[in-house]
XYZ file of C-alpha atoms in Angstrom:
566
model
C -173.621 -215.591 -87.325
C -171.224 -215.653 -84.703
C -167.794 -215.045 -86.013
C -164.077 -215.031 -84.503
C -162.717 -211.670 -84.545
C -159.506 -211.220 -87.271
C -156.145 -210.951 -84.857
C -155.330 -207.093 -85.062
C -151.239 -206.235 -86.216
C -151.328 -205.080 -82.835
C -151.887 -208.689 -81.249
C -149.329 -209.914 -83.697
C -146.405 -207.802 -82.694
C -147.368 -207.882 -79.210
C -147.014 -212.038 -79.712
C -143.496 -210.749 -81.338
C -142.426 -208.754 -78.990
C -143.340 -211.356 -76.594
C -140.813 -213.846 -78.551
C -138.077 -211.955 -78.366
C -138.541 -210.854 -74.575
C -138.177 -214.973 -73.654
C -134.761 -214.896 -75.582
C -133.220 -212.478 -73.440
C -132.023 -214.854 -71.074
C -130.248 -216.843 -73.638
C -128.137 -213.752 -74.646
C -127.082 -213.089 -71.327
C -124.502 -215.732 -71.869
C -123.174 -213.509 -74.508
C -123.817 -210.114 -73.250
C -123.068 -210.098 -69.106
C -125.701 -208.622 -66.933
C -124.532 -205.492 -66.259
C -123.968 -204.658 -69.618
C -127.659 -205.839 -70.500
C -129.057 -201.928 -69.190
C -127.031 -200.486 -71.759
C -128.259 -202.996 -74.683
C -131.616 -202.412 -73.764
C -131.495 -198.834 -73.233
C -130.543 -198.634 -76.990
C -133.230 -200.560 -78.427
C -135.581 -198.192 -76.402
C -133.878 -195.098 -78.064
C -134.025 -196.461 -81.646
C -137.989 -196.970 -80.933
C -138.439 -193.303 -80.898
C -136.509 -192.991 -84.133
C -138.542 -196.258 -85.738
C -141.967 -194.407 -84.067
C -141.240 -190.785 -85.847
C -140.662 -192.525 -88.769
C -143.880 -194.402 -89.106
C -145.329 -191.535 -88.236
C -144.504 -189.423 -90.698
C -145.266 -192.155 -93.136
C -148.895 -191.931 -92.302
C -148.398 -195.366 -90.454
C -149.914 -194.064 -87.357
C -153.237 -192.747 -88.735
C -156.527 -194.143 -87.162
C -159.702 -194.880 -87.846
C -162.101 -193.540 -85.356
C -165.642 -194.989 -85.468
C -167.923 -192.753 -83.402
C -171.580 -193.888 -82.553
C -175.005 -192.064 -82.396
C -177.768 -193.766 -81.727
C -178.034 -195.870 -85.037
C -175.981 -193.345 -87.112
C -172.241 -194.553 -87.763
C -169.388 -191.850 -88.512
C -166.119 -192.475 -89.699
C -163.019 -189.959 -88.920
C -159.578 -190.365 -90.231
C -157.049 -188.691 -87.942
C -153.520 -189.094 -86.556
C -152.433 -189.848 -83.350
C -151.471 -186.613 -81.053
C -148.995 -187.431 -78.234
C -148.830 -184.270 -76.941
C -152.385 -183.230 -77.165
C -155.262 -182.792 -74.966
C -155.525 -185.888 -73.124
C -158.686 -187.288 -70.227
C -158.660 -190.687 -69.012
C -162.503 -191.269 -70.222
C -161.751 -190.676 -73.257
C -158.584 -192.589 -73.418
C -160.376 -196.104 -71.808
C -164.244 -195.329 -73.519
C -165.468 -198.231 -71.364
C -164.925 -199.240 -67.559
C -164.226 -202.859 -68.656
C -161.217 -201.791 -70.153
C -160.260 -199.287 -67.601
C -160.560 -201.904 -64.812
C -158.480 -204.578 -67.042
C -155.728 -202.032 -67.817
C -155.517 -201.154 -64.119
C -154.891 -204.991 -63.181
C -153.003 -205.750 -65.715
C -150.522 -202.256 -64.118
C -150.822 -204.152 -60.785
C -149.937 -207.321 -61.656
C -146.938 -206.319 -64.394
C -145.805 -204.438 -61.266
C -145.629 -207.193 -59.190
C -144.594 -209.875 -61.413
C -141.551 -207.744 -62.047
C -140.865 -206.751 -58.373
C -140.906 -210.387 -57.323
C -138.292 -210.873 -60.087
C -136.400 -208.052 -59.171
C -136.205 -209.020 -55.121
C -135.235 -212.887 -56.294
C -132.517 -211.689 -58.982
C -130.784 -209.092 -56.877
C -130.953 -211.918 -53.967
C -129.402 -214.663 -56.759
C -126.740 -212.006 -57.641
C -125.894 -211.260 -54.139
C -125.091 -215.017 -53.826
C -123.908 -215.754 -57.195
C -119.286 -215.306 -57.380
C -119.355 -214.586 -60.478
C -121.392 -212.688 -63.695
C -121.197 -216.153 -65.744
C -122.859 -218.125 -63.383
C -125.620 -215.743 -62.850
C -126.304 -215.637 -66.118
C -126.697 -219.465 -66.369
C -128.620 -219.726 -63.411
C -130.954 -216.816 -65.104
C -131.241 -218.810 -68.370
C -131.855 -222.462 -66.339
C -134.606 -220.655 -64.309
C -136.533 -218.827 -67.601
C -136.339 -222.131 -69.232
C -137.334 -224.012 -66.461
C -140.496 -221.509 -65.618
C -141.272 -221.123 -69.411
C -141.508 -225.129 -69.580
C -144.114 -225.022 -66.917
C -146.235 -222.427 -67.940
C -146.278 -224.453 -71.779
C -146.958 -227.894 -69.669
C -149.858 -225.821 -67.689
C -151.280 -223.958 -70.378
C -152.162 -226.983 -72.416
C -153.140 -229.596 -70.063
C -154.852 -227.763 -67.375
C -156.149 -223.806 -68.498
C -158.691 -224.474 -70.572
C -160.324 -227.443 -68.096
C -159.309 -224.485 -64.869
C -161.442 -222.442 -66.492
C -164.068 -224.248 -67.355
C -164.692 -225.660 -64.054
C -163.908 -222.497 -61.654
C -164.768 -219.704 -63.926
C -163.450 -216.309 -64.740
C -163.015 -215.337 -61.212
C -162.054 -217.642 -59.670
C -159.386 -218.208 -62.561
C -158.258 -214.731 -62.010
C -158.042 -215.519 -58.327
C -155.747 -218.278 -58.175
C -152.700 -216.089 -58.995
C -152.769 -213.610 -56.003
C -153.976 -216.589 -53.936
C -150.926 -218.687 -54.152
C -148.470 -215.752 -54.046
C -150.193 -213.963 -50.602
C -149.584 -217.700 -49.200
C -145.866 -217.694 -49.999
C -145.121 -213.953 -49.058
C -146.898 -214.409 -46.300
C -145.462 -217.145 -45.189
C -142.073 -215.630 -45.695
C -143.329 -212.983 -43.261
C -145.179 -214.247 -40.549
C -142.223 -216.841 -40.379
C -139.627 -213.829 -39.996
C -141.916 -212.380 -37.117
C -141.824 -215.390 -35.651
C -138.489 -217.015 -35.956
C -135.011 -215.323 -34.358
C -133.310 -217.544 -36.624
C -135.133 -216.969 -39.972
C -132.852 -218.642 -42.535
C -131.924 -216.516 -45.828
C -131.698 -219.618 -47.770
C -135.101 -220.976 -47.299
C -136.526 -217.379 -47.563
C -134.466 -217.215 -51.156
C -136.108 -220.582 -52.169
C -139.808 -219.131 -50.948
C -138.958 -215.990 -53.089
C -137.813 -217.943 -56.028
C -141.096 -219.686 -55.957
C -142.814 -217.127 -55.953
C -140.520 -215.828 -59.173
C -141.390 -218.637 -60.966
C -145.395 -219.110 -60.036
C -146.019 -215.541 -60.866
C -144.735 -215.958 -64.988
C -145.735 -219.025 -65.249
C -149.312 -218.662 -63.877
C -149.435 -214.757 -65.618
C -148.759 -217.170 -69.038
C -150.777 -219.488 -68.545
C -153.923 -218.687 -66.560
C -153.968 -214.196 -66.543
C -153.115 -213.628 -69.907
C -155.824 -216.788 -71.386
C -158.734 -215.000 -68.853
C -157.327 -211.529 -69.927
C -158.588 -212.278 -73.810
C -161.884 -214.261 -72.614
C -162.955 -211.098 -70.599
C -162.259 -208.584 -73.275
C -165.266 -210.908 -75.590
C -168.448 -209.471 -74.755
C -166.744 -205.992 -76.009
C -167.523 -205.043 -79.491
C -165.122 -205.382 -82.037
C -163.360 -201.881 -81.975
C -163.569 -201.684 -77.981
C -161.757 -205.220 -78.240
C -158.948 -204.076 -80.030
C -158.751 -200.672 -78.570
C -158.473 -202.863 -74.991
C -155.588 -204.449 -76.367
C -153.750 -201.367 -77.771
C -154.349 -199.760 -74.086
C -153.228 -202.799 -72.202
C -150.483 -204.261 -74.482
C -149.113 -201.181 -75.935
C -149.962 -198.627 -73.415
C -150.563 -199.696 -70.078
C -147.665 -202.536 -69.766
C -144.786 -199.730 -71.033
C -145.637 -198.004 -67.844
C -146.058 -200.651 -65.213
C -142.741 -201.054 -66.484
C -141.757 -197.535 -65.671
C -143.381 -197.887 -62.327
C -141.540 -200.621 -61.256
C -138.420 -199.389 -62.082
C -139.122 -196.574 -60.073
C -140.595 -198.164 -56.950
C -136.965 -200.622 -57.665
C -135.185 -197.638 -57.106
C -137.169 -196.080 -54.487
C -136.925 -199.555 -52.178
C -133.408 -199.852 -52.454
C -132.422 -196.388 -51.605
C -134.632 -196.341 -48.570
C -134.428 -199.634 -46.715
C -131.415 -201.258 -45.109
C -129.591 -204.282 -46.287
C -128.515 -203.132 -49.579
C -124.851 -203.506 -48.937
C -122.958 -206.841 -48.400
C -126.337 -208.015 -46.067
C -127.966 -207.930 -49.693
C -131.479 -206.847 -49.846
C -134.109 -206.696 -47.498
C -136.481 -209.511 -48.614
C -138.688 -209.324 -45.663
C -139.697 -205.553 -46.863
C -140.204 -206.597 -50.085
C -142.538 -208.931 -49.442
C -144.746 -206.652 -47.443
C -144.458 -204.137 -49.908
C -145.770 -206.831 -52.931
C -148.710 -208.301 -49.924
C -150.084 -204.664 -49.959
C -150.035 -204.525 -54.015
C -151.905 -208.254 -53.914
C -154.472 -206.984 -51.546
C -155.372 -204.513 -54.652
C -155.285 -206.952 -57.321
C -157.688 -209.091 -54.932
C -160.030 -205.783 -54.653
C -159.683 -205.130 -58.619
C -160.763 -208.555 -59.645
C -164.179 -208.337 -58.075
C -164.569 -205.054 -59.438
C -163.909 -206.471 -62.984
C -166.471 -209.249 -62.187
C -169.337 -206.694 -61.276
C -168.291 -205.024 -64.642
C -167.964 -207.460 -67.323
C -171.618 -209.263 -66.116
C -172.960 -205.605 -66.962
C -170.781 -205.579 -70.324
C -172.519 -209.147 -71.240
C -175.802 -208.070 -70.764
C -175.321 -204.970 -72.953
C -173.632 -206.694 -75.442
C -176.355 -209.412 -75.659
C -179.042 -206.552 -76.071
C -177.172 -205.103 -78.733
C -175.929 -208.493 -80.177
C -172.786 -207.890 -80.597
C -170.408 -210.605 -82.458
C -168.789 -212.283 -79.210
C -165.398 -213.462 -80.073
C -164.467 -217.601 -79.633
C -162.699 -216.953 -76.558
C -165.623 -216.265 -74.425
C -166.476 -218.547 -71.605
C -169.873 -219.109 -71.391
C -169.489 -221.918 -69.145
C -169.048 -220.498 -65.430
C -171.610 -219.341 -63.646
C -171.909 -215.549 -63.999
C -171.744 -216.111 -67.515
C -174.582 -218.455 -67.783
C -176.615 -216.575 -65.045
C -176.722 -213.673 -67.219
C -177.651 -216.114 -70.674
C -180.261 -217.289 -68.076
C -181.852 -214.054 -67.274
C -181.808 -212.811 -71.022
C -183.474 -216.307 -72.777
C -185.739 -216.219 -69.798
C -186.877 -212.958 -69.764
C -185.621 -210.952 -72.854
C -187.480 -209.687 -75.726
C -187.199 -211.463 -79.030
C -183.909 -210.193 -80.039
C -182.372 -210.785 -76.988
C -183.615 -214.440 -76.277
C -182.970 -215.089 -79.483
C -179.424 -214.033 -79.676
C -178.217 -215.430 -76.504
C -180.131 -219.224 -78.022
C -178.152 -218.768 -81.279
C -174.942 -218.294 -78.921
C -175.949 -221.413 -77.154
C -177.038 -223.386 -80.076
C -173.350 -222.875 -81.516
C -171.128 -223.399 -78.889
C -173.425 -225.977 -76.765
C -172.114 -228.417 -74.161
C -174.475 -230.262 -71.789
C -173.565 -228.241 -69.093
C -175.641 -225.526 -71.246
C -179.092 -227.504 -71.314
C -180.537 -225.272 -68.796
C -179.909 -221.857 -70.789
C -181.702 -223.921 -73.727
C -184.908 -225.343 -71.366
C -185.218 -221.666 -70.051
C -186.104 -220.257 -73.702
C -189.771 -222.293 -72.610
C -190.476 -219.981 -69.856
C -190.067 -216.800 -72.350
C -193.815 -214.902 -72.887
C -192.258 -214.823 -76.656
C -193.986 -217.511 -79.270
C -191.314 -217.085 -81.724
C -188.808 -217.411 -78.740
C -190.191 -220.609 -77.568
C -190.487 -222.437 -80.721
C -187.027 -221.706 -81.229
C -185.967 -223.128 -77.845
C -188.110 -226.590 -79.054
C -186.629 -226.751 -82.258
C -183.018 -226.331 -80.305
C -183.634 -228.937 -78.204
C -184.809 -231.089 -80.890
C -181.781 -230.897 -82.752
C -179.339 -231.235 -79.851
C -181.805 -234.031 -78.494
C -182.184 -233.118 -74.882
C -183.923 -236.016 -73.051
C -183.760 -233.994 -70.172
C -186.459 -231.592 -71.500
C -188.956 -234.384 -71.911
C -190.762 -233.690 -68.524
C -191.605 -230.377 -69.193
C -192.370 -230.595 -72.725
C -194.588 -233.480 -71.426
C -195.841 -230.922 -68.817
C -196.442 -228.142 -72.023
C -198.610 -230.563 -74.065
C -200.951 -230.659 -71.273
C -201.294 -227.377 -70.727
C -203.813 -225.637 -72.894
C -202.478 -222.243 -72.826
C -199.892 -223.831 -74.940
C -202.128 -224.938 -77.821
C -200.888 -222.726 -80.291
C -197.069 -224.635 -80.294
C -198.926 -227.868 -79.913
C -197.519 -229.643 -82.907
C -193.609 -228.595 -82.216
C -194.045 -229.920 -79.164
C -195.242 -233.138 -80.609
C -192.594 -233.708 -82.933
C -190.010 -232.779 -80.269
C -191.513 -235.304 -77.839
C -192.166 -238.274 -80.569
C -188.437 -237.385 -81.754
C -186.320 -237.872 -77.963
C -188.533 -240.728 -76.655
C -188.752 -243.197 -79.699
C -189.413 -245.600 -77.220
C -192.768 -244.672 -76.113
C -194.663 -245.751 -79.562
C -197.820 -246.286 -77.793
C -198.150 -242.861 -76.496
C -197.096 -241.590 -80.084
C -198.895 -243.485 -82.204
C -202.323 -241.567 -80.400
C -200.562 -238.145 -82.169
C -199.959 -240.126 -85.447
C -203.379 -241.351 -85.548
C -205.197 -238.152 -84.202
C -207.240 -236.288 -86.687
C -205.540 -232.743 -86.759
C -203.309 -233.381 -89.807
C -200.665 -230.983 -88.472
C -200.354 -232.871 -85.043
C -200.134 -236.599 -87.283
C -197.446 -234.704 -89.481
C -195.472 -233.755 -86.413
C -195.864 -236.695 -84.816
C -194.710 -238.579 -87.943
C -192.095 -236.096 -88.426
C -190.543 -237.072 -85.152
C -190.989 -240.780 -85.238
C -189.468 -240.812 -88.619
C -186.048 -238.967 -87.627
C -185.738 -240.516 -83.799
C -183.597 -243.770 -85.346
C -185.964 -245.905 -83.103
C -187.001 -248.886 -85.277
C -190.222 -249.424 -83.981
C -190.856 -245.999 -84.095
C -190.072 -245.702 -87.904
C -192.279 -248.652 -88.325
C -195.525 -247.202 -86.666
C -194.926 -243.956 -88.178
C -193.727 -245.388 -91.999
C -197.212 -247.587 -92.188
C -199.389 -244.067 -91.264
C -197.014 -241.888 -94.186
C -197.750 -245.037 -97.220
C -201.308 -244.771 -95.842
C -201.540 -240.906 -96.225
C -199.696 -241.268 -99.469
C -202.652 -243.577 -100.806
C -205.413 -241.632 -99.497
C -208.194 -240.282 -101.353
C -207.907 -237.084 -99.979
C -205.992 -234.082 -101.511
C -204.880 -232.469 -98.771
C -204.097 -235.178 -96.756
C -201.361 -236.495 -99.928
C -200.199 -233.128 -99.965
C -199.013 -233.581 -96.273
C -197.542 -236.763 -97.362
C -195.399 -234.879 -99.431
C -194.359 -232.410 -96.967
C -193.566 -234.855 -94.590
C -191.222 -236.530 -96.968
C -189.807 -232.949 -98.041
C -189.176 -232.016 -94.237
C -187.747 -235.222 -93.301
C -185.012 -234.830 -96.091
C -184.043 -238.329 -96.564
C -182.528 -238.954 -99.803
C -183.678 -242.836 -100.390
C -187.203 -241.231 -100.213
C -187.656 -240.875 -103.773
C -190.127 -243.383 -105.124
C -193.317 -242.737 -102.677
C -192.487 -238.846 -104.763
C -192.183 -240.020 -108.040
C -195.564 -241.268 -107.402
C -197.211 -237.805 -106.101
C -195.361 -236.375 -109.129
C -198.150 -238.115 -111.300
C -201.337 -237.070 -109.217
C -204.047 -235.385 -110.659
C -204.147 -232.860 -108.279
C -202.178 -229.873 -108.845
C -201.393 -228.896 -104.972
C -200.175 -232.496 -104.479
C -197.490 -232.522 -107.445
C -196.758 -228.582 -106.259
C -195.724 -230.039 -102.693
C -194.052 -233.482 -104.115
C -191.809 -230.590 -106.572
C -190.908 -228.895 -103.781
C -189.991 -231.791 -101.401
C -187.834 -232.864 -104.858
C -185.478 -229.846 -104.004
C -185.032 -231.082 -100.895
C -184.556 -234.915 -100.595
C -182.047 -234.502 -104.111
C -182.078 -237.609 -105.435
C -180.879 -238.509 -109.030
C -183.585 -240.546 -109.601
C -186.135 -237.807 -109.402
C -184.111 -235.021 -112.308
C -185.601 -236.745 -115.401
C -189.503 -236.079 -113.581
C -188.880 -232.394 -112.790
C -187.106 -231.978 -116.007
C -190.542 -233.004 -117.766
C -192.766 -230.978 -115.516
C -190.830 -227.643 -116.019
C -192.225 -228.182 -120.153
C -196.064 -227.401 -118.046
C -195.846 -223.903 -117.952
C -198.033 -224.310 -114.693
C -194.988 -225.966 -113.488
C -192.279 -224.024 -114.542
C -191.087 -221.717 -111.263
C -192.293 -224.054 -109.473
C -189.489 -226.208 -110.490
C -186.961 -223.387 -110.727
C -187.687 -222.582 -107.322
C -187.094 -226.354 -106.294
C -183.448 -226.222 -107.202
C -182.979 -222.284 -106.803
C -179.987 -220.973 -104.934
C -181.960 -221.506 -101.484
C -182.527 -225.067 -101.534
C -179.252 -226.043 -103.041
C -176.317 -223.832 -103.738
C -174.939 -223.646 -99.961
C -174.711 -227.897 -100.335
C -175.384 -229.106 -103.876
C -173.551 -231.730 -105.401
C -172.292 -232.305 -109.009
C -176.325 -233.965 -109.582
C -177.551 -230.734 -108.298
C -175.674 -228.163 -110.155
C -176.072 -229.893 -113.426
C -180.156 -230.196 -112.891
C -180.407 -226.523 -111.953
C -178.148 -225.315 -114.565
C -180.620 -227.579 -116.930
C -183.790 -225.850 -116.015
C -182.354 -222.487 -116.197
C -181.172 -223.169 -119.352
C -184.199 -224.172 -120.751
C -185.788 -221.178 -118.838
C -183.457 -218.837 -121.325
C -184.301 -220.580 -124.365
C -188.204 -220.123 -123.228
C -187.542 -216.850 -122.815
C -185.466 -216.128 -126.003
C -188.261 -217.769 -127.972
C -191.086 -215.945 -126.742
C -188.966 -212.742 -127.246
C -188.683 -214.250 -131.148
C -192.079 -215.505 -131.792
């Protein structure tokens, strides 16, 4: 069972800390921006205090689960800052290494970009108050955007262009607008600083909103085919780890670039510079994303082999994604195929049909009769030709009546052509065929296939009446009651065995009082236990079902307590 991952504390405070960070520009109407420094600077000092504290509260302690070969071992330690340290053993897995560099790279450049645009807006600004209002306009104004974006247009981006692509779009559209800002101050004597502020403040506000609303959605979707522990560990190392120090890193490089390059006095600073500087940076993210591509296709496949619990988030839509669901149902074993189907199965979409049609070309039996039954409960019509292609195929004899009732099922339609399978001597092919008639809606169909199960049910032959009773059992259909209550009363034991059982599963009212006065046959007693056991019943059972199960077992105790007595 596929299940969503719990959110960690970790993603909840770094959602919190996220919060407050989009507030700052509100308070710089009450605290000016030079004093801002200083008001952050001691929140960063009181962290170390909060930090020692929770540490020597046992906050800190982990849980470390290390794996060997099938054996699990769990170690309780604490955190050591100070200790030995290697990068290996800090990332475990490349995916995460690879994320947590791109994530440095971009944090870098999302904050240089802001840096170049605010010193540029205080250069021009008179005055400390109406910097900070422009500040607080622009945040609100880029915030807006990246809300507006994120739910109208992410989910349907990604969908349609993939994980790449997605990742793409972000360096794409800011190498265009830095770019343009140089190549135009190459080729223009008169380059104008107000246009090249406007550029630069487009590019501002592009980079946080697309970093909120396309990076940081494709961040979590690529951190899915990780198991659960790597998953959180990749957001501990890029939230609380890696971002703190892109942080650093910019500040530095900040500093760096302003005491080297001209026009840092009244000129303001040198844009032009800065924009290089930030191109070069982009042409890294660029190489980095591909990188990650090459690496998460190779974390897929290994997590489908080990079938691992994929969280929600994962995209199984673009084309890498499905290329490697492809290979696996294809040409897996068992496990595999069979995973990567049950994926399918629960997230399906029609633009998934052809991961569901490629579980037919798998050497696996148990594989391919999974695909059929798949694609007869989504109803693919688009499978028709080649299950039409399988039936006349001999080598695929020994599936011949799933395919049956899969084909009799999606083309309702086509009663002549079924009504050969309903007809046809091998009672298993009839069944399926009925079987598929029966729950394709087609009226006709139902017709055809309703006269052959009355037939069967008045037939002088056991074993064809006891395949009118599983018929009606597999079919499930609660109004199907009375052609039971009359197997109930044959005279052959298999038949009433088979008409108990398909009881359990049609649960209709009508039927209680009959199985209540077969469970008095001893010959009949589990049998009608097992009809309303916890397997049939208890995941769905209604207030009819409980009180007929709770009947029999009652009367089971007192059977029991008597014997015991006598």
């Amino acid at each position: 069972m596929i299940r969503r991952p719990p959110r960690s504390t970790l993603d909840r405070s770094s959602a919190a800390s996220d919060v407050y960070k989009r507030q700052v520009p509100i308070l710089l109407h009450y605290v000016s921006t030079e004093n801002a420094l200083y008001v952050s600077s001691f929140f960063i000092l009181s962290s170390f205090f909060v930090c020692r504290n929770l540490d020597k509260a046992g906050k800190l302690d982990i849980e470390v689960k290390h794996v060997h070969h099938n054996k699990i071992k769990l170690e309780h330690g604490t955190t050591d800052l100070l200790g030995s340290f290697s990068l290996s053993d800090f990332f475990v897995n490349k995916l995460i290494k690879y994320l947590s560099i791109l994530s440095f790279i971009i944090i870098t450049i999302v904050t240089l970009i802001n840096f170049g645009f605010y010193v540029e807006v205080k250069h021009h600004s008179h005055t400390d108050i109406e910097l900070a209002g422009f500040i607080s306009k622009f945040f609100a104004l880029g915030r807006l955007l990246a809300l507006l974006i994120r739910l109208v247009l992410t989910g349907r981006v990604m969908n349609r262009i993939g994980l790449k692509f997605s990742l793409l779009i972000s360096p794409i559209i800011l190498i265009l607008i830095l770019g343009y800002i140089l190549i135009n101050s190459l080729l223009s004597n008169n380059n104008s600083i107000t246009s090249t502020l406007y550029l630069f403040g487009l590019a501002a506000v592009l980079s946080e909103m697309l970093k909120t609303s396309i990076q940081d959605p494709v961040f979590l979707s690529m951190m899915q085919p990780l198991s659960l522990q790597l998953r959180l560990k990749s957001h501990a190392v890029v939230k609380g780890v890696v971002d703190p120090f892109a942080l650093v890193f910019s500040g530095i490089i900040s500093f760096l670039f302003v005491h080297f390059t001209k026009g840092t006095s009244d000129e303001g600073l040198n844009i032009i510079a800065l924009s290089g500087l930030i191109v070069v940076f982009i042409i890294v993210w660029i190489l980095i994303i591909f990188l990650i591509e090459n690496e998460y296709v190779r974390t897929l496949v290994k997590a489908i082999s080990k079938r691992y619990s994929f969280g929600s988030e994962l995209d199984i839509t673009n084309e890498r994604t499905k290329s490697v669901f492809l290979e696996k149902v294809k040409f897996g074993d068992q496990s595999e195929a069979m995973h990567t189907l049950n994926i399918v199965g629960k997230r399906f979409t029609p633009e998934l049909s052809e991961i569901v049609l490629a579980g037919l070309e798998n050497k696996n039996e148990i594989v391919i009769r999974e695909s059929i039954a798949l694609i007869t409960h989504l109803k693919l019509i688009n499978a028709v030709p080649l299950i039409n292609k399988m039936i006349n195929d001999e080598s695929y004899l020994f599936i011949l009546p799933d395919l049956i009732k899969s084909i009799c099922l999606l083309t309702p339609e086509n009663v002549d052509e079924s009504e050969i399978y309903v007809n046809s001597d091998n009672i298993e092919l009839s069944k399926s065929a009925i079987i598929g008639l029966m729950s394709s809606g087609g009226i006709s169909a139902i017709v055809v296939a309703g006269q052959k199960l009355i037939e069967m049910i008045n037939s002088p032959y056991t074993i064809i009446r006891k395949t009118a009773a599983e018929i009606i059992g597999d079919l499930k259909t609660n109004s199907f009651y009375k052609p039971i209550l009359k197997l109930l009363n044959d005279e052959e034991f298999i038949v009433v065995k088979e008409s108990i059982i398909a009881c359990g599963k049609i649960k209709n009212k009508y039927l209680i009082e009959k199985v209540v006065k077969l469970f008095k046959d001893i010959k009949y007693e589990k049998i009608c236990i097992d009809a309303v056991s916890y397997t049939h019943l208890r995941a769905h059972e209604t207030v009819l079902d409980i009180v007929c199960r709770l009947l029999l077992e009652k009367k089971k105790k007192k059977s029991n307590n008597f014997s015991i007595k006598f």
